[in-house]
mmCIF file of C-alpha atoms and ligand atoms in Angstrom:
data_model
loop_
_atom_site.group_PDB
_atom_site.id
_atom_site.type_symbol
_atom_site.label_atom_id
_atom_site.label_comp_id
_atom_site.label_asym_id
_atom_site.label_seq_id
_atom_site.Cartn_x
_atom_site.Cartn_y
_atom_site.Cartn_z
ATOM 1 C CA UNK A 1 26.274 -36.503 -48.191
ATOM 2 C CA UNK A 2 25.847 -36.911 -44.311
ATOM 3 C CA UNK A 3 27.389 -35.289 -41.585
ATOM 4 C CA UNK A 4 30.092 -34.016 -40.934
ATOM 5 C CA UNK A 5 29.878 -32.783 -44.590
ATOM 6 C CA UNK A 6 26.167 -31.734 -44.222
ATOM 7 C CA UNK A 7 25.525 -29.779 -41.353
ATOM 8 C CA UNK A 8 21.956 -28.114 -41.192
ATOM 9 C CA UNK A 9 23.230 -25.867 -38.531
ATOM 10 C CA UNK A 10 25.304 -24.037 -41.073
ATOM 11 C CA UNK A 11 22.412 -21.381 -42.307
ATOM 12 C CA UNK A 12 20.836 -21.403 -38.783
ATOM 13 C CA UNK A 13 24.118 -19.563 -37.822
ATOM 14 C CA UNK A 14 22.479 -15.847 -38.056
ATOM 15 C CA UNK A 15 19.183 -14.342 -38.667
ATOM 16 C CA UNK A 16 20.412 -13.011 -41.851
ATOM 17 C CA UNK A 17 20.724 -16.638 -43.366
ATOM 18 C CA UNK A 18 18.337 -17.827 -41.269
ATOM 19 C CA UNK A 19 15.748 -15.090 -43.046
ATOM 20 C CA UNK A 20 17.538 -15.992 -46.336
ATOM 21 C CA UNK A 21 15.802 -19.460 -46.376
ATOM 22 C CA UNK A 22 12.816 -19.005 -44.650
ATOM 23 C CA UNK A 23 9.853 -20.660 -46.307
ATOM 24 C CA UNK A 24 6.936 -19.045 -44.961
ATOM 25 C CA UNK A 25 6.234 -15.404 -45.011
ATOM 26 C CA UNK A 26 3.952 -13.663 -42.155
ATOM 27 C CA UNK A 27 2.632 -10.242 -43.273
ATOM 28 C CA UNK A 28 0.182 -7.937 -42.225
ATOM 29 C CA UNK A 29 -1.528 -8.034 -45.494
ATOM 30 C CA UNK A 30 -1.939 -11.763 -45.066
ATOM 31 C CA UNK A 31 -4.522 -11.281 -41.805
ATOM 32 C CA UNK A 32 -8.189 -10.604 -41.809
ATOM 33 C CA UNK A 33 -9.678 -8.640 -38.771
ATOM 34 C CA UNK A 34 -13.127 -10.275 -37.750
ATOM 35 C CA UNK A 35 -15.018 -7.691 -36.023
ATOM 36 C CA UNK A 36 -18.514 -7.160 -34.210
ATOM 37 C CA UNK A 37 -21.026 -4.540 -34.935
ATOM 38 C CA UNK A 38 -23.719 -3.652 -32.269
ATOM 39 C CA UNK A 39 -26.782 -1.336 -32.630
ATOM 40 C CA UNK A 40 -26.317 2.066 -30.876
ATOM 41 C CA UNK A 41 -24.604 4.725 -30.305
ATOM 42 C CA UNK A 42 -20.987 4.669 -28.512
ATOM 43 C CA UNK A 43 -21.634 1.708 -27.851
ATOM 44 C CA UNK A 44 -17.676 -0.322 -26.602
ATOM 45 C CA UNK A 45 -18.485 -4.023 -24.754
ATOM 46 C CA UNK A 46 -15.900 -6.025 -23.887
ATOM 47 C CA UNK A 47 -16.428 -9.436 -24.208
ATOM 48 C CA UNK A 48 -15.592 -11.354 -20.847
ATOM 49 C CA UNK A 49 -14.024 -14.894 -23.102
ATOM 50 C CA UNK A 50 -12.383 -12.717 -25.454
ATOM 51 C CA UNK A 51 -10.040 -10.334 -23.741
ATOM 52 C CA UNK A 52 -9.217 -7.492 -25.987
ATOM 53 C CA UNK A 53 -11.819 -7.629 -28.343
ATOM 54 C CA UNK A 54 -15.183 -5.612 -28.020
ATOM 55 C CA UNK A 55 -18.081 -4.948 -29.591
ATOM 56 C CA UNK A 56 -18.274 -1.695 -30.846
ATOM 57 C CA UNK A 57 -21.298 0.819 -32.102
ATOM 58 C CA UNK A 58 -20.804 2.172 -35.918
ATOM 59 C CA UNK A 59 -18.969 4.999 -35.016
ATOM 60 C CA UNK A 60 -16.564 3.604 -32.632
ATOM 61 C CA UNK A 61 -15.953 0.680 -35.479
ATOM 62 C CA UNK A 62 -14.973 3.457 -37.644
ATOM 63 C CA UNK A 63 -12.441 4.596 -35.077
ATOM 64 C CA UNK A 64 -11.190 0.724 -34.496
ATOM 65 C CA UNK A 65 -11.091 0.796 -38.194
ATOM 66 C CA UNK A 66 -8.412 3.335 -38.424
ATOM 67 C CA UNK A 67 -5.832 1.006 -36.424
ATOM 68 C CA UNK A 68 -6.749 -1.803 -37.991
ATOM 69 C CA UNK A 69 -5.635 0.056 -41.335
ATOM 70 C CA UNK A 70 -2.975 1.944 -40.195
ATOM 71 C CA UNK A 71 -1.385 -1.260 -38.880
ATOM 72 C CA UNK A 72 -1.654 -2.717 -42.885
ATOM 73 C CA UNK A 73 -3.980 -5.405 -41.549
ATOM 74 C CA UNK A 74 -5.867 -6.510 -45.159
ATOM 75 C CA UNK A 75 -9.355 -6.522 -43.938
ATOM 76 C CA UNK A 76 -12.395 -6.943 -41.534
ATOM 77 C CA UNK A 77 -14.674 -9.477 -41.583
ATOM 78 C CA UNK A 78 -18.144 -8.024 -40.207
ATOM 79 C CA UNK A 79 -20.474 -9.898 -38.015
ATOM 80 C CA UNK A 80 -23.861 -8.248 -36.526
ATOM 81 C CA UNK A 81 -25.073 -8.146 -33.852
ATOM 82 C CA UNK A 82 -28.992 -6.932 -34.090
ATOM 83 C CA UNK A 83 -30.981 -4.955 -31.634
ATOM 84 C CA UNK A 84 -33.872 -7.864 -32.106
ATOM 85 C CA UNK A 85 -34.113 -11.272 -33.375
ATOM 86 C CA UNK A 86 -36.938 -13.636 -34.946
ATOM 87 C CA UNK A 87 -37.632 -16.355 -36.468
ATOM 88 C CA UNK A 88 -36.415 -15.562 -39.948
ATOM 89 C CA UNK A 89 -33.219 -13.582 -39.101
ATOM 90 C CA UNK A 90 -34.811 -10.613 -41.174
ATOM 91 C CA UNK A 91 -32.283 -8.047 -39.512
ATOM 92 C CA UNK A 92 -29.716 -10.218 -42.154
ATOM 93 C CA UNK A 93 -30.846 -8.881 -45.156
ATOM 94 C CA UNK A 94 -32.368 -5.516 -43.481
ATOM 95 C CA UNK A 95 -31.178 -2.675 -45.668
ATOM 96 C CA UNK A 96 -30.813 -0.227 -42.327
ATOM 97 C CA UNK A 97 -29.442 -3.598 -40.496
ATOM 98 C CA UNK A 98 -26.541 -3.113 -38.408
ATOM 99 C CA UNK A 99 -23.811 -4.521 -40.772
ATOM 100 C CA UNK A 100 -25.404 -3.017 -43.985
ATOM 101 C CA UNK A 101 -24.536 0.416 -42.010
ATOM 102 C CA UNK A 102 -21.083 0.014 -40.758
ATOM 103 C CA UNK A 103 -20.294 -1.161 -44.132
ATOM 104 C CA UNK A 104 -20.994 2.142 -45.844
ATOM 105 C CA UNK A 105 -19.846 3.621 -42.777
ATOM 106 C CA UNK A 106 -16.603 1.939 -43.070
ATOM 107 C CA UNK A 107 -16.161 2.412 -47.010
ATOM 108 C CA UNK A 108 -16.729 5.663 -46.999
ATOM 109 C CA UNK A 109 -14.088 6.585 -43.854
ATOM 110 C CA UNK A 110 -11.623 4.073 -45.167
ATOM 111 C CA UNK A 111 -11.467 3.077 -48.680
ATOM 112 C CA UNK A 112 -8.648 1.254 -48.736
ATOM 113 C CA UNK A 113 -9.716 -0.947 -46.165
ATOM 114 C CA UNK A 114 -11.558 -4.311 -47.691
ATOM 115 C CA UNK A 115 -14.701 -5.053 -45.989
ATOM 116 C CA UNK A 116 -15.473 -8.714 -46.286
ATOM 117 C CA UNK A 117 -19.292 -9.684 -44.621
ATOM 118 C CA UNK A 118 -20.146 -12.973 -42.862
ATOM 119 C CA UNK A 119 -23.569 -13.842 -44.696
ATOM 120 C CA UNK A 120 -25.589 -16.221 -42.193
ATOM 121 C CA UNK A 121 -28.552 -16.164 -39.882
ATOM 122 C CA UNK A 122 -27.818 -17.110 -36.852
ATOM 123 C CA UNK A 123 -26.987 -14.269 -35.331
ATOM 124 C CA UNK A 124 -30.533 -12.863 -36.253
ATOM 125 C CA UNK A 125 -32.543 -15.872 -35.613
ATOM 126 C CA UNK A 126 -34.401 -15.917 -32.332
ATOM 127 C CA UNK A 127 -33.223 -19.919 -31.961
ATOM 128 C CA UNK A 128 -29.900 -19.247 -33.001
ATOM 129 C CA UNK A 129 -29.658 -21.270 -36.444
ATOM 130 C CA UNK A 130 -28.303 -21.048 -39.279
ATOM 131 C CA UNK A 131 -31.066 -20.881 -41.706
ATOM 132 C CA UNK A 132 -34.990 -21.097 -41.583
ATOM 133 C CA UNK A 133 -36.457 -23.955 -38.931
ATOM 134 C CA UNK A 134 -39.342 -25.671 -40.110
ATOM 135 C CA UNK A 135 -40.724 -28.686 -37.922
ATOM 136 C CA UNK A 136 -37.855 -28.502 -35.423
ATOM 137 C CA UNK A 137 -35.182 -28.975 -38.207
ATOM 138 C CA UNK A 138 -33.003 -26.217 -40.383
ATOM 139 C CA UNK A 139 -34.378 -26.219 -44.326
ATOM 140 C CA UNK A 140 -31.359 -26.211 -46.320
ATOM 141 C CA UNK A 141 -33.917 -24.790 -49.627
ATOM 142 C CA UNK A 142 -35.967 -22.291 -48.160
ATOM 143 C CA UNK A 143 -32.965 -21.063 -46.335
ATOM 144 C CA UNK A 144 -30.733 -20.448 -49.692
ATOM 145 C CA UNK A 145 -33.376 -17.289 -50.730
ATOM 146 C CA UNK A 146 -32.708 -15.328 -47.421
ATOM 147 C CA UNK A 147 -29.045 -16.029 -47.516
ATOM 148 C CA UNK A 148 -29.017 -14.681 -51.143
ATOM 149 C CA UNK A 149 -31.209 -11.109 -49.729
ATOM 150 C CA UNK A 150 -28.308 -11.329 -46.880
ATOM 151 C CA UNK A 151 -25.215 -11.546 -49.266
ATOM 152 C CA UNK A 152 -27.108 -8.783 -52.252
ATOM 153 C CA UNK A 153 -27.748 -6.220 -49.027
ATOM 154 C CA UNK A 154 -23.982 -6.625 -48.269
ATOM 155 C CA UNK A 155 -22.976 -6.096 -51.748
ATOM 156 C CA UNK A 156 -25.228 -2.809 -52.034
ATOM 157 C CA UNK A 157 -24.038 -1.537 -49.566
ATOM 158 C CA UNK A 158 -20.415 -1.705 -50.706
ATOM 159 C CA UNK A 159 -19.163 -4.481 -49.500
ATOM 160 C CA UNK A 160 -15.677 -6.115 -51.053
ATOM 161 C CA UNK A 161 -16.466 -9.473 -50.123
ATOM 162 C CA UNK A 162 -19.139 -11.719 -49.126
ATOM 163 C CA UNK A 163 -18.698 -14.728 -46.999
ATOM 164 C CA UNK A 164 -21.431 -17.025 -46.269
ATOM 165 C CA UNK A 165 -21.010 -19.145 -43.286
ATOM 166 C CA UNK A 166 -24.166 -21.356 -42.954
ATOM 167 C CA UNK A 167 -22.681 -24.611 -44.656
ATOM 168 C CA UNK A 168 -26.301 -25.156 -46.227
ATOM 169 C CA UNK A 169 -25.971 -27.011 -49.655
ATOM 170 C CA UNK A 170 -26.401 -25.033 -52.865
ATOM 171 C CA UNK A 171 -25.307 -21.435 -51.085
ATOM 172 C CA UNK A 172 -22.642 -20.735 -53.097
ATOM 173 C CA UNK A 173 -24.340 -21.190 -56.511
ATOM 174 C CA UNK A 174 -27.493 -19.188 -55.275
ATOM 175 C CA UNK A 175 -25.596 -16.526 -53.896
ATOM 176 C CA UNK A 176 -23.487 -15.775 -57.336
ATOM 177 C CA UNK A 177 -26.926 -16.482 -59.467
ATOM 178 C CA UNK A 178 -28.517 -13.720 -57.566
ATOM 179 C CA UNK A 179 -25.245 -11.373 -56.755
ATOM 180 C CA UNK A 180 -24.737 -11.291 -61.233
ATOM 181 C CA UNK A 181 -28.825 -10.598 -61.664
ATOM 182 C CA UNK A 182 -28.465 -8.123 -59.395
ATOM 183 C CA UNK A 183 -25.238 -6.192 -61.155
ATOM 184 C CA UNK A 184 -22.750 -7.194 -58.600
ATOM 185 C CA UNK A 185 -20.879 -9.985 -60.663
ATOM 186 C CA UNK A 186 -17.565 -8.046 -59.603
ATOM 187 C CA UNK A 187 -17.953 -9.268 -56.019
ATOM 188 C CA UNK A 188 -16.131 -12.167 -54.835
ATOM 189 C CA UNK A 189 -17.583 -15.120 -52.328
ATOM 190 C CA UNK A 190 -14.808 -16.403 -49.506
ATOM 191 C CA UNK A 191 -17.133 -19.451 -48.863
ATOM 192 C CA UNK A 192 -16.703 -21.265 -45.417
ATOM 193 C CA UNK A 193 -16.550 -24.278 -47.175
ATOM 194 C CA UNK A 194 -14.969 -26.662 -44.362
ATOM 195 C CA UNK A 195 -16.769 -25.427 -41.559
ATOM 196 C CA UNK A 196 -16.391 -27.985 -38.578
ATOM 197 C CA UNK A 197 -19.184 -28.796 -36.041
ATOM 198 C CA UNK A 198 -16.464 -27.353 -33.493
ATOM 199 C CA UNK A 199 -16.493 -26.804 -30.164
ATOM 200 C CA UNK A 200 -14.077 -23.822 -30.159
ATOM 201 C CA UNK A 201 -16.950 -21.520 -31.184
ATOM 202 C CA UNK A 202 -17.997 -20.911 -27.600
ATOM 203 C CA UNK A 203 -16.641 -17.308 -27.075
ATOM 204 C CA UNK A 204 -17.855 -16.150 -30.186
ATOM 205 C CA UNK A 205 -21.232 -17.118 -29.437
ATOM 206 C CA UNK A 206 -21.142 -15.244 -26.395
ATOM 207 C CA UNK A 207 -19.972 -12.617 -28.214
ATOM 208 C CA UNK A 208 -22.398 -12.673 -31.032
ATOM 209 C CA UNK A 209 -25.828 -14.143 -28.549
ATOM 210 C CA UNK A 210 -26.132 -17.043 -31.186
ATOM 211 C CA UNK A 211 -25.586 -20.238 -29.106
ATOM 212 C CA UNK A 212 -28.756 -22.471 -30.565
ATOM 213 C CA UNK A 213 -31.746 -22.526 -28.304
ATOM 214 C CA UNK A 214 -32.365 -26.304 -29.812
ATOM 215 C CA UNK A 215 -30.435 -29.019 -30.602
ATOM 216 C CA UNK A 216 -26.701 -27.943 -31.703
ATOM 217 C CA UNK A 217 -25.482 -27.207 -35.782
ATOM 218 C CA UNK A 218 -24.081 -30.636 -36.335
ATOM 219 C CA UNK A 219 -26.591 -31.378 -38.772
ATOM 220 C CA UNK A 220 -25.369 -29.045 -41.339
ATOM 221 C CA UNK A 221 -21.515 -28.416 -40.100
ATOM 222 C CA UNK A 222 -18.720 -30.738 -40.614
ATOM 223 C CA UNK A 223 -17.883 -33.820 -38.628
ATOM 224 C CA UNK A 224 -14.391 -33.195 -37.115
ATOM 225 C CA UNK A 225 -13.562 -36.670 -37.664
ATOM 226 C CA UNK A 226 -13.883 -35.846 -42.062
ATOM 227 C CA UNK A 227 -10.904 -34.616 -44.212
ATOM 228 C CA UNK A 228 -12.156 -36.224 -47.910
ATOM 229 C CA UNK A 229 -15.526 -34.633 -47.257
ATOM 230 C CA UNK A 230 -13.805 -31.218 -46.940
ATOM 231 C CA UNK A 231 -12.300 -31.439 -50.029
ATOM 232 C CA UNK A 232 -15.381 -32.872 -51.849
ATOM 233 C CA UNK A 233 -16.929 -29.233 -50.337
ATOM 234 C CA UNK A 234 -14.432 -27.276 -51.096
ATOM 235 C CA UNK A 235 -14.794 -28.636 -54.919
ATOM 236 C CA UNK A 236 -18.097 -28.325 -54.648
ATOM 237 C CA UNK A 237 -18.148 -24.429 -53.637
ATOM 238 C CA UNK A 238 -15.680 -23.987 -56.447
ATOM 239 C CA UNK A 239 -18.161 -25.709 -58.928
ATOM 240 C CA UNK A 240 -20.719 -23.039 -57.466
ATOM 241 C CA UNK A 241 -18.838 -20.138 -58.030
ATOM 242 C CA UNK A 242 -16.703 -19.447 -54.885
ATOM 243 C CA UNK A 243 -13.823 -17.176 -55.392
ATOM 244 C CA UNK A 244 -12.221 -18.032 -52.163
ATOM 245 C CA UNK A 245 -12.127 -21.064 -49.957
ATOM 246 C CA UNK A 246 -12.327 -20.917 -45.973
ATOM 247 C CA UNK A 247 -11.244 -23.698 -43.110
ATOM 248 C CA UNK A 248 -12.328 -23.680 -40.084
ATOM 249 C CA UNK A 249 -11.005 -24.102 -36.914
ATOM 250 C CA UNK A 250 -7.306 -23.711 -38.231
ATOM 251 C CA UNK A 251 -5.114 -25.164 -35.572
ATOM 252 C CA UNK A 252 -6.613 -28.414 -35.083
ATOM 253 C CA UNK A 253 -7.507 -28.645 -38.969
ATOM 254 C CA UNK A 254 -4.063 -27.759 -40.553
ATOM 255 C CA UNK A 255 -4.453 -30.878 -42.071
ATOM 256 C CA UNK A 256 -7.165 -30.212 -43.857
ATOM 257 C CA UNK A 257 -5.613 -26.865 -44.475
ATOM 258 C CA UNK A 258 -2.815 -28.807 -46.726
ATOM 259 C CA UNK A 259 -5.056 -30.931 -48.141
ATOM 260 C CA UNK A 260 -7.669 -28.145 -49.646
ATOM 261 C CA UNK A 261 -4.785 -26.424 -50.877
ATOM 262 C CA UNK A 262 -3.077 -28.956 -52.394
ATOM 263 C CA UNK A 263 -6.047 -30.730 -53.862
ATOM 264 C CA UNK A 264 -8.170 -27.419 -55.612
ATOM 265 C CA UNK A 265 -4.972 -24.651 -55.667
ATOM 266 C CA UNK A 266 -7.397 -22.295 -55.229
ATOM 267 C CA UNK A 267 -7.225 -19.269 -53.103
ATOM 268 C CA UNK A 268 -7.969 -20.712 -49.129
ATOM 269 C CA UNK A 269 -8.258 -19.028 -46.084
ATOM 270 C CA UNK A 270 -8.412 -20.178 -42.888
ATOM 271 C CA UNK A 271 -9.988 -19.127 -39.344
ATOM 272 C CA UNK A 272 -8.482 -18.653 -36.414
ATOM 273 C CA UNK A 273 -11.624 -18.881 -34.633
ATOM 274 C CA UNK A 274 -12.653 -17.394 -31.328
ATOM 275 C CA UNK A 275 -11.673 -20.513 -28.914
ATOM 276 C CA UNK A 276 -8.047 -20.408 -30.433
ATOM 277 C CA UNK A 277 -7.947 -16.840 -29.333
ATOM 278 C CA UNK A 278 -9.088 -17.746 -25.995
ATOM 279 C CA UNK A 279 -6.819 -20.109 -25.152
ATOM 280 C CA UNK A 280 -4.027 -18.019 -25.951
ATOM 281 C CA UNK A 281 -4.956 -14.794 -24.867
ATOM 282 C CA UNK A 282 -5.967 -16.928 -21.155
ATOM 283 C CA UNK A 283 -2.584 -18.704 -21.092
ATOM 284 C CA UNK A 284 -0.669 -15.560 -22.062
ATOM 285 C CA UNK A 285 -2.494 -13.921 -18.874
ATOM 286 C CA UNK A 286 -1.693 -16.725 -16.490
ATOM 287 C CA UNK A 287 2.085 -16.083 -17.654
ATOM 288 C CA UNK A 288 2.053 -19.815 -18.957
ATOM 289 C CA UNK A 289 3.798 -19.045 -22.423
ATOM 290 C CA UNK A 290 5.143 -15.710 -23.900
ATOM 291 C CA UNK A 291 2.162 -14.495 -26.073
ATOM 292 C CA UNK A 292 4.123 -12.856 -29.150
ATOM 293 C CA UNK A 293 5.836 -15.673 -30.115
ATOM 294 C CA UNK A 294 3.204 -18.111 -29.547
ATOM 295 C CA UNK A 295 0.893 -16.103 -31.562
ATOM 296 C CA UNK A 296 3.584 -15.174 -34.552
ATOM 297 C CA UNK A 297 4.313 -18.956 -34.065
ATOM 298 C CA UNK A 298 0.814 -20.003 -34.209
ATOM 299 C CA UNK A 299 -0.218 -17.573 -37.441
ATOM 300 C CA UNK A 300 2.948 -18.565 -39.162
ATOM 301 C CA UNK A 301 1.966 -22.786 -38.852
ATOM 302 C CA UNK A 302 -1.252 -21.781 -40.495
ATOM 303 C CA UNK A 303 0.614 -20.375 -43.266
ATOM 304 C CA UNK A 304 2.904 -22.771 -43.651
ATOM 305 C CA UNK A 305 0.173 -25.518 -43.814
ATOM 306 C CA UNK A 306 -1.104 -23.816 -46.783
ATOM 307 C CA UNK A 307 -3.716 -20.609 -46.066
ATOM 308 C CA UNK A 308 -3.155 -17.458 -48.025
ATOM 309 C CA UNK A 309 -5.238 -15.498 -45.758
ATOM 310 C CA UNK A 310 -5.589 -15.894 -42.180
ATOM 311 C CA UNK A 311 -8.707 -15.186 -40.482
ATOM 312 C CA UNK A 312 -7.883 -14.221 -36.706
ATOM 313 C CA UNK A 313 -8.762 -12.143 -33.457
ATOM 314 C CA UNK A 314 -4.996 -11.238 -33.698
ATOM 315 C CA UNK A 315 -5.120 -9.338 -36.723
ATOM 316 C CA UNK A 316 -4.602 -6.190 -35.618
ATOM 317 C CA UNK A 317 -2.124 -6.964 -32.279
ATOM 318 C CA UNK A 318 0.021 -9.503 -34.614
ATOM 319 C CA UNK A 319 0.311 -6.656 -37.785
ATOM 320 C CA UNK A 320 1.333 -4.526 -35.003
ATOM 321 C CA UNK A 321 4.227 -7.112 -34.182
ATOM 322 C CA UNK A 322 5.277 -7.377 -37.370
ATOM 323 C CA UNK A 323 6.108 -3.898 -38.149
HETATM 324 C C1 PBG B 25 -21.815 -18.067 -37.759
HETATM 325 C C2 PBG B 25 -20.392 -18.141 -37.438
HETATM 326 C C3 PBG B 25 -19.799 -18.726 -36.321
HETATM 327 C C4 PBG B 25 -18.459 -18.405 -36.380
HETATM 328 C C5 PBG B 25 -18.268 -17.667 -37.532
HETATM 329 N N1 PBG B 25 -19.465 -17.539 -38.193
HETATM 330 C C6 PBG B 25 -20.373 -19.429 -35.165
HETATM 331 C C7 PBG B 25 -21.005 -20.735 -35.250
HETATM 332 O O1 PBG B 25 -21.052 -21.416 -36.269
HETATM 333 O O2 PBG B 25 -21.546 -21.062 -34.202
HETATM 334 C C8 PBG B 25 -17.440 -18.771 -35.339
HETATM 335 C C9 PBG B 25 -16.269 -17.893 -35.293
HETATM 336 C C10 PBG B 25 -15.432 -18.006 -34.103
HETATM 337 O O3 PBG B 25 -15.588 -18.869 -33.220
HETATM 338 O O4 PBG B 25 -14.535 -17.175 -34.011
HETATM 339 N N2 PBG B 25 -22.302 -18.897 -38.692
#
């Protein structure tokens, strides 16, 4: 039947219809809070390319912690930043290391709140990689051990989640091996599995000092140019172990958003990351375009391209929105 008989218009008359047919939910208990811990006490830092977030000491990430629950935001994702680096990012699997502390820190204030940990090096490594350098190059084997002490710290200290980020091969499956000898077979991995060589990283590595002294990370992330090869990693992860799947960026990757989803069905993320947030929060600023609905709009396309969960700076402002 075409028009005049069919007329879409017809339930875009109201928002009661309109709401009647919507097809993608946004909720608060859809978004994941990343957040950065520093060493110290008191410790608040803005961070100049990422207006509105900061960097915040244990205690004053307890007190962030309270909005972020009280605004029904699911959970934080936990990134360190360590007093002191070296070679072998050993402040990553340091029982007293920054993260392992907020995280029983943060379970025991809050409970409720899930506390999911990024598991990689390279914000502990003095050259900023990913994994352990041997003869100017990252090795994928020798790395999988420390990740492993990383991801068994995190669970130890309480953590809900783990989520390594590295994109070595094999990290999934050594993780879960260890995590079960260990007695934490209850805790899940979210594994970055289609983590793009992306340039949309910058603010976060100002955030989190991890820019790479050498070379860049585009020997172990993804090509931007691949979609199959995501979807070859994503099975791979799932053959491993993974619990949950992770893409990253998300706007310029909702593609490969659909296509992980569609291809596994498995439980997928995706990650808002840092430059996304930028761009935004700088346009929003300049009075370019209104932020709320460009955000709502944003987080809702990532949905509707297939993420469960949304990894995002916005967490916390965007649950706030939607109450
Ligand atoms: C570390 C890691 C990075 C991000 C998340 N985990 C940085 C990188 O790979 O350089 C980026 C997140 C963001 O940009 O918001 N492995």
């Amino acid at each position: 039947m075409q028009f005049p008989t069919t007329r879409m218009r017809r339930m875009r008359r109201t928002e009661t219809l309109r709401g009647l047919v919507r097809e993608t939910e946004l909720s608060p208990g859809r978004l994941i809070q990343p957040a950065f811990v520093v060493a110290g006490e008191g410790v608040r830092e803005e961070i100049e390319s990422m207006p509105g977030i900061e960097r915040f000491s244990i205690s004053e990430l307890v007190a962030e912690a309270t909005e972020i629950a009280a605004a029904g935001v699911a959970a934080i994702l936990l990134f360190g930043v360590p007093a002191s680096k070296d070679e072998t990012g050993s402040g990553a699997y340091d029982e007293e290391g920054v993260v392992q502390m907020a995280v029983r820190a943060l379970k025991e204030a809050h409970p409720e709140l899930t506390v999911i940990t990024d598991v990689c090096l390279c914000e502990y490594t003095s050259h900023g990689h990913c994994g352990f350098v041997r003869d100017g190059e990252v090795d994928n084997d020798l790395t999988l051990e420390l990740l492993a002490k990383t991801a068994i710290s995190h669970a130890e200290a309480g953590a809900d989640a783990v989520a390594p980020s590295d994109m070595m091969d094999g990290r999934v499956g050594t993780i879960r091996h260890q995590l079960d000898e260990e007695g934490h077979a209850r805790t899940p991995i979210v594994a970055y599995s289609a983590k793009y060589a992306s340039a949309f990283y910058g603010p976060f590595r100002d955030a989190a000092s991890s820019t790479p002294e050498f070379g860049d990370r585009r020997g172990y992330q993804m090509d931007p140019a691949n979609a199959a090869e995501a979807v070859r990693e994503a099975q791979l992860d799932l053959d491993e172990g993974a619990d949950m799947l992770m893409v990253k960026p998300a706007i310029p990757y909702l593609d490969v958003v659909r296509r992980v989803k569609e291809e596994t069905g498995a439980p997928l993320a995706a990650y808002h990351v840092s430059g996304e947030y930028s761009m935004l929060k700088a346009a929003a600023a300049n009075g370019w375009i209104d932020e709320r609905p460009a955000v709502l709009e944003t987080l809702t396309s990532i949905r509707r391209a297939g993420a469960d969960a949304i990894v995002t700076y916005y967490a916390k402002e965007a649950a706030e929105w939607l109450r």
